Amino acid sequence: MSIPAVKMVLVYVTAPSKEVAMKLARTTVAESLVACANVIPGVTSIYMWKGKVEEDQEHVVVMKTVSSNVEELSKRVRSLHPAETLCFITLPIEKATSDFADWIIDSTKKPQISQ
């Protein structure tokens, strides 16, 4: 394990359906905003919304990227997501194997790749 020179992050996003989650994943990878996106189905979310406890089935999308892409990624996810209040959380990657860190960095370089 090594501490990467370039700051990398995991991005956690929830989606209301498989279709939305897959669109987020495919689009952001194709546009080189993220190196990889994992779609995790069947998550039950329980949350407070407008004074009521709500419960929904959602999909989680976990994305790996460099911190310099977060602002643009946030805007792109917002443009593709139907939620009024978007769950978009970044977590720093403190350590990673050097080959995996290199792959994330190389995969998030422009130019954009067509889908």
PDB file of C-alpha atoms in Angstrom:
ATOM      1  CA  MET A   1       0.000   0.000   0.000  1.00  0.00           C
ATOM      2  CA  SER A   2       1.146   3.485  -0.712  1.00  0.00           C
ATOM      3  CA  ILE A   3      -0.036   7.006  -0.095  1.00  0.00           C
ATOM      4  CA  PRO A   4      -0.830   8.435  -3.531  1.00  0.00           C
ATOM      5  CA  ALA A   5       0.673  11.792  -4.553  1.00  0.00           C
ATOM      6  CA  VAL A   6      -2.548  12.743  -6.342  1.00  0.00           C
ATOM      7  CA  LYS A   7      -5.548  13.048  -4.033  1.00  0.00           C
ATOM      8  CA  MET A   8      -8.207  10.470  -4.835  1.00  0.00           C
ATOM      9  CA  VAL A   9     -11.719  10.087  -3.489  1.00  0.00           C
ATOM     10  CA  LEU A  10     -14.600   7.674  -3.288  1.00  0.00           C
ATOM     11  CA  VAL A  11     -17.908   9.293  -4.170  1.00  0.00           C
ATOM     12  CA  TYR A  12     -21.111   7.866  -2.667  1.00  0.00           C
ATOM     13  CA  VAL A  13     -24.359   8.600  -4.510  1.00  0.00           C
ATOM     14  CA  THR A  14     -27.818   7.098  -4.052  1.00  0.00           C
ATOM     15  CA  ALA A  15     -30.204   6.608  -6.971  1.00  0.00           C
ATOM     16  CA  PRO A  16     -33.944   5.909  -6.973  1.00  0.00           C
ATOM     17  CA  SER A  17     -33.750   3.157  -9.618  1.00  0.00           C
ATOM     18  CA  LYS A  18     -31.387   0.821 -11.440  1.00  0.00           C
ATOM     19  CA  GLU A  19     -31.876   2.853 -14.606  1.00  0.00           C
ATOM     20  CA  VAL A  20     -30.738   6.090 -12.961  1.00  0.00           C
ATOM     21  CA  ALA A  21     -27.817   4.350 -11.228  1.00  0.00           C
ATOM     22  CA  MET A  22     -26.632   2.733 -14.469  1.00  0.00           C
ATOM     23  CA  LYS A  23     -26.927   6.003 -16.375  1.00  0.00           C
ATOM     24  CA  LEU A  24     -24.858   7.778 -13.722  1.00  0.00           C
ATOM     25  CA  ALA A  25     -22.229   5.027 -13.798  1.00  0.00           C
ATOM     26  CA  ARG A  26     -21.965   4.690 -17.571  1.00  0.00           C
ATOM     27  CA  THR A  27     -21.975   8.417 -18.286  1.00  0.00           C
ATOM     28  CA  THR A  28     -19.395   9.404 -15.693  1.00  0.00           C
ATOM     29  CA  VAL A  29     -17.013   6.591 -16.691  1.00  0.00           C
ATOM     30  CA  ALA A  30     -17.419   7.360 -20.421  1.00  0.00           C
ATOM     31  CA  GLU A  31     -16.725  11.040 -19.768  1.00  0.00           C
ATOM     32  CA  SER A  32     -13.584  10.151 -17.750  1.00  0.00           C
ATOM     33  CA  LEU A  33     -14.967  11.858 -14.667  1.00  0.00           C
ATOM     34  CA  VAL A  34     -14.485   8.609 -12.743  1.00  0.00           C
ATOM     35  CA  ALA A  35     -12.313   5.552 -13.290  1.00  0.00           C
ATOM     36  CA  CYS A  36     -14.931   3.120 -12.044  1.00  0.00           C
ATOM     37  CA  ALA A  37     -18.454   3.075 -10.682  1.00  0.00           C
ATOM     38  CA  ASN A  38     -19.929   0.214  -8.672  1.00  0.00           C
ATOM     39  CA  VAL A  39     -23.714  -0.087  -8.682  1.00  0.00           C
ATOM     40  CA  ILE A  40     -25.041  -1.751  -5.538  1.00  0.00           C
ATOM     41  CA  PRO A  41     -28.736  -2.680  -5.814  1.00  0.00           C
ATOM     42  CA  GLY A  42     -31.391  -3.211  -3.187  1.00  0.00           C
ATOM     43  CA  VAL A  43     -30.387  -0.756  -0.475  1.00  0.00           C
ATOM     44  CA  THR A  44     -33.133   0.209   1.959  1.00  0.00           C
ATOM     45  CA  SER A  45     -32.848   3.844   2.980  1.00  0.00           C
ATOM     46  CA  ILE A  46     -34.698   5.154   6.033  1.00  0.00           C
ATOM     47  CA  TYR A  47     -34.564   8.912   6.398  1.00  0.00           C
ATOM     48  CA  MET A  48     -36.339  11.991   7.673  1.00  0.00           C
ATOM     49  CA  TRP A  49     -38.028  14.033   4.925  1.00  0.00           C
ATOM     50  CA  LYS A  50     -40.263  17.023   5.526  1.00  0.00           C
ATOM     51  CA  GLY A  51     -41.079  15.958   9.076  1.00  0.00           C
ATOM     52  CA  LYS A  52     -41.821  12.305   8.255  1.00  0.00           C
ATOM     53  CA  VAL A  53     -39.806   9.122   8.482  1.00  0.00           C
ATOM     54  CA  GLU A  54     -39.575   7.715   4.954  1.00  0.00           C
ATOM     55  CA  GLU A  55     -38.369   4.356   3.644  1.00  0.00           C
ATOM     56  CA  ASP A  56     -37.323   3.674   0.042  1.00  0.00           C
ATOM     57  CA  GLN A  57     -35.483   1.087  -1.993  1.00  0.00           C
ATOM     58  CA  GLU A  58     -32.484   2.666  -3.685  1.00  0.00           C
ATOM     59  CA  HIS A  59     -29.294   1.804  -5.529  1.00  0.00           C
ATOM     60  CA  VAL A  60     -25.911   3.028  -4.336  1.00  0.00           C
ATOM     61  CA  VAL A  61     -23.277   4.138  -6.822  1.00  0.00           C
ATOM     62  CA  VAL A  62     -19.703   4.171  -5.492  1.00  0.00           C
ATOM     63  CA  MET A  63     -17.309   6.025  -7.790  1.00  0.00           C
ATOM     64  CA  LYS A  64     -13.508   6.262  -7.727  1.00  0.00           C
ATOM     65  CA  THR A  65     -11.919   9.454  -9.017  1.00  0.00           C
ATOM     66  CA  VAL A  66      -9.352  12.170  -8.405  1.00  0.00           C
ATOM     67  CA  SER A  67     -10.286  15.095  -6.179  1.00  0.00           C
ATOM     68  CA  SER A  68      -9.757  17.603  -9.004  1.00  0.00           C
ATOM     69  CA  ASN A  69     -12.763  16.042 -10.807  1.00  0.00           C
ATOM     70  CA  VAL A  70     -15.210  16.339  -7.899  1.00  0.00           C
ATOM     71  CA  GLU A  71     -16.687  19.735  -8.800  1.00  0.00           C
ATOM     72  CA  GLU A  72     -17.374  18.777 -12.428  1.00  0.00           C
ATOM     73  CA  LEU A  73     -18.574  15.317 -11.362  1.00  0.00           C
ATOM     74  CA  SER A  74     -21.015  16.844  -8.892  1.00  0.00           C
ATOM     75  CA  LYS A  75     -22.488  19.067 -11.607  1.00  0.00           C
ATOM     76  CA  ARG A  76     -22.752  16.160 -14.050  1.00  0.00           C
ATOM     77  CA  VAL A  77     -24.420  13.853 -11.534  1.00  0.00           C
ATOM     78  CA  ARG A  78     -26.839  16.650 -10.621  1.00  0.00           C
ATOM     79  CA  SER A  79     -27.753  17.075 -14.321  1.00  0.00           C
ATOM     80  CA  LEU A  80     -28.579  13.347 -14.639  1.00  0.00           C
ATOM     81  CA  HIS A  81     -30.296  12.792 -11.270  1.00  0.00           C
ATOM     82  CA  PRO A  82     -34.000  13.388 -10.567  1.00  0.00           C
ATOM     83  CA  ALA A  83     -33.702  13.995  -6.803  1.00  0.00           C
ATOM     84  CA  GLU A  84     -34.676  17.280  -5.217  1.00  0.00           C
ATOM     85  CA  THR A  85     -31.942  16.755  -2.617  1.00  0.00           C
ATOM     86  CA  LEU A  86     -28.998  14.847  -4.063  1.00  0.00           C
ATOM     87  CA  CYS A  87     -26.954  12.489  -1.887  1.00  0.00           C
ATOM     88  CA  PHE A  88     -23.392  13.136  -3.111  1.00  0.00           C
ATOM     89  CA  ILE A  89     -20.677  12.454  -0.540  1.00  0.00           C
ATOM     90  CA  THR A  90     -16.915  12.288  -1.027  1.00  0.00           C
ATOM     91  CA  LEU A  91     -14.543  10.269   1.132  1.00  0.00           C
ATOM     92  CA  PRO A  92     -10.760  10.557   0.809  1.00  0.00           C
ATOM     93  CA  ILE A  93      -8.744   7.545  -0.279  1.00  0.00           C
ATOM     94  CA  GLU A  94      -5.910   7.578   2.244  1.00  0.00           C
ATOM     95  CA  LYS A  95      -3.982   4.601   0.872  1.00  0.00           C
ATOM     96  CA  ALA A  96      -4.175   2.398  -2.209  1.00  0.00           C
ATOM     97  CA  THR A  97      -1.984  -0.068  -4.011  1.00  0.00           C
ATOM     98  CA  SER A  98       0.232   1.864  -6.401  1.00  0.00           C
ATOM     99  CA  ASP A  99      -1.052   0.055  -9.494  1.00  0.00           C
ATOM    100  CA  PHE A 100      -4.678   0.779  -8.544  1.00  0.00           C
ATOM    101  CA  ALA A 101      -3.911   4.430  -7.771  1.00  0.00           C
ATOM    102  CA  ASP A 102      -2.099   4.783 -11.110  1.00  0.00           C
ATOM    103  CA  TRP A 103      -5.090   3.249 -12.895  1.00  0.00           C
ATOM    104  CA  ILE A 104      -7.527   5.703 -11.269  1.00  0.00           C
ATOM    105  CA  ILE A 105      -5.317   8.639 -12.235  1.00  0.00           C
ATOM    106  CA  ASP A 106      -4.776   7.411 -15.812  1.00  0.00           C
ATOM    107  CA  SER A 107      -8.471   6.583 -16.291  1.00  0.00           C
ATOM    108  CA  THR A 108      -9.653  10.038 -15.261  1.00  0.00           C
ATOM    109  CA  LYS A 109      -7.523  11.972 -17.721  1.00  0.00           C
ATOM    110  CA  LYS A 110      -9.176  13.676 -20.666  1.00  0.00           C
ATOM    111  CA  PRO A 111      -9.969  13.382 -23.609  1.00  0.00           C
ATOM    112  CA  GLN A 112     -13.437  11.988 -23.173  1.00  0.00           C
ATOM    113  CA  ILE A 113     -14.227   8.495 -24.400  1.00  0.00           C
ATOM    114  CA  SER A 114     -17.380   7.868 -26.421  1.00  0.00           C
ATOM    115  CA  GLN A 115     -19.964   5.451 -25.013  1.00  0.00           C
TER     116      GLN A 115
END
